[in-house]
């Protein structure tokens, strides 16, 4: 779906930018409430805590190579979050989706939960703690149409609040196979063979890319070596023969960081990444700016 201009209102009940936040489109009845875990008691005192809702438990710890999310639905959001507070350790904040008119039904919630798990898995940006989405719940056609509209709104709102759970990392293919756009770049030698897509967020190294097996001296003992080892430990990089192969798309905040992980050596990604004609990322994206 093509993006379009939208107006979003964000209300800060405590006046704290990273405290409780309530976001809504000015033309929609959908509200998303961001609840930092330490402020759970404040949320459960709010009337929205008694409503039917869909919620997202997220762990956005920057020390983790991939954020995690758990998606659920319930007839009483506050009570369910209290249960998760006792039973689930991983999450640091919750995003709660409710209706301003309180007309969200259990049928809506079940469909939105199923759709959310499915779409989050497809996007591949977060580790989905639910596993797969299971089977699609039976939903009458009129309600399904409502749910699709609600989902479009909540997708925008959760991303605006800093959790792009449903936003694909790339605009093109999700792997190195048959991937070539104006933003596609390559890093190749006898020791590595990677494809990346340059995006607004940085450089995404695509699944199937091959990284150098052994770490060069210039990278040994650096934070980048720690980052690389983290990717190996969590399974994003898997040893296959003479290469470490990317098992999923991985976003790096800079082209140089991406190049360093692929080459296992400190690198200037702006000149290392080239397009099919051999033009560098620097020539195409910085010098032409």
Coordinates of N, CA and C in Angstrom, one line a residue, residues 50 53 64 91 95 101 118 160 185 250 252-253 280:
X50 N -9.5 -1.6 31.3 CA -10.6 -2.5 31.5 C -11.2 -2.9 30.1
X53 N -8.7 -5.4 24.1 CA -7.6 -4.8 23.4 C -6.6 -5.8 22.9
X64 N 20.8 -6.0 22.3 CA 20.3 -7.2 21.6 C 20.4 -6.9 20.1
X91 N 10.3 -8.4 28.5 CA 9.7 -7.2 27.9 C 10.1 -6.0 28.8
X95 N 2.7 -2.0 24.2 CA 1.9 -1.1 23.4 C 0.5 -1.7 23.4
X101 N -14.2 4.4 21.1 CA -15.6 4.2 21.3 C -16.0 2.9 22.1
X118 N 1.2 -12.9 12.2 CA 1.6 -13.2 10.8 C 2.4 -12.1 10.2
X160 N 5.2 4.9 14.8 CA 5.5 6.2 15.2 C 6.0 6.3 16.6
X185 N 23.4 -3.0 -3.4 CA 24.9 -2.9 -3.5 C 25.5 -4.2 -3.2
X250 N 19.7 -8.5 8.0 CA 20.2 -7.8 9.2 C 20.5 -6.4 8.9
X252 N 22.1 -2.8 9.7 CA 23.2 -2.1 10.3 C 23.0 -0.6 10.2
X253 N 23.3 0.1 11.2 CA 23.1 1.6 11.2 C 24.0 2.3 10.2
X280 N 30.6 3.3 -6.5 CA 30.5 3.1 -5.0 C 29.3 3.7 -4.4

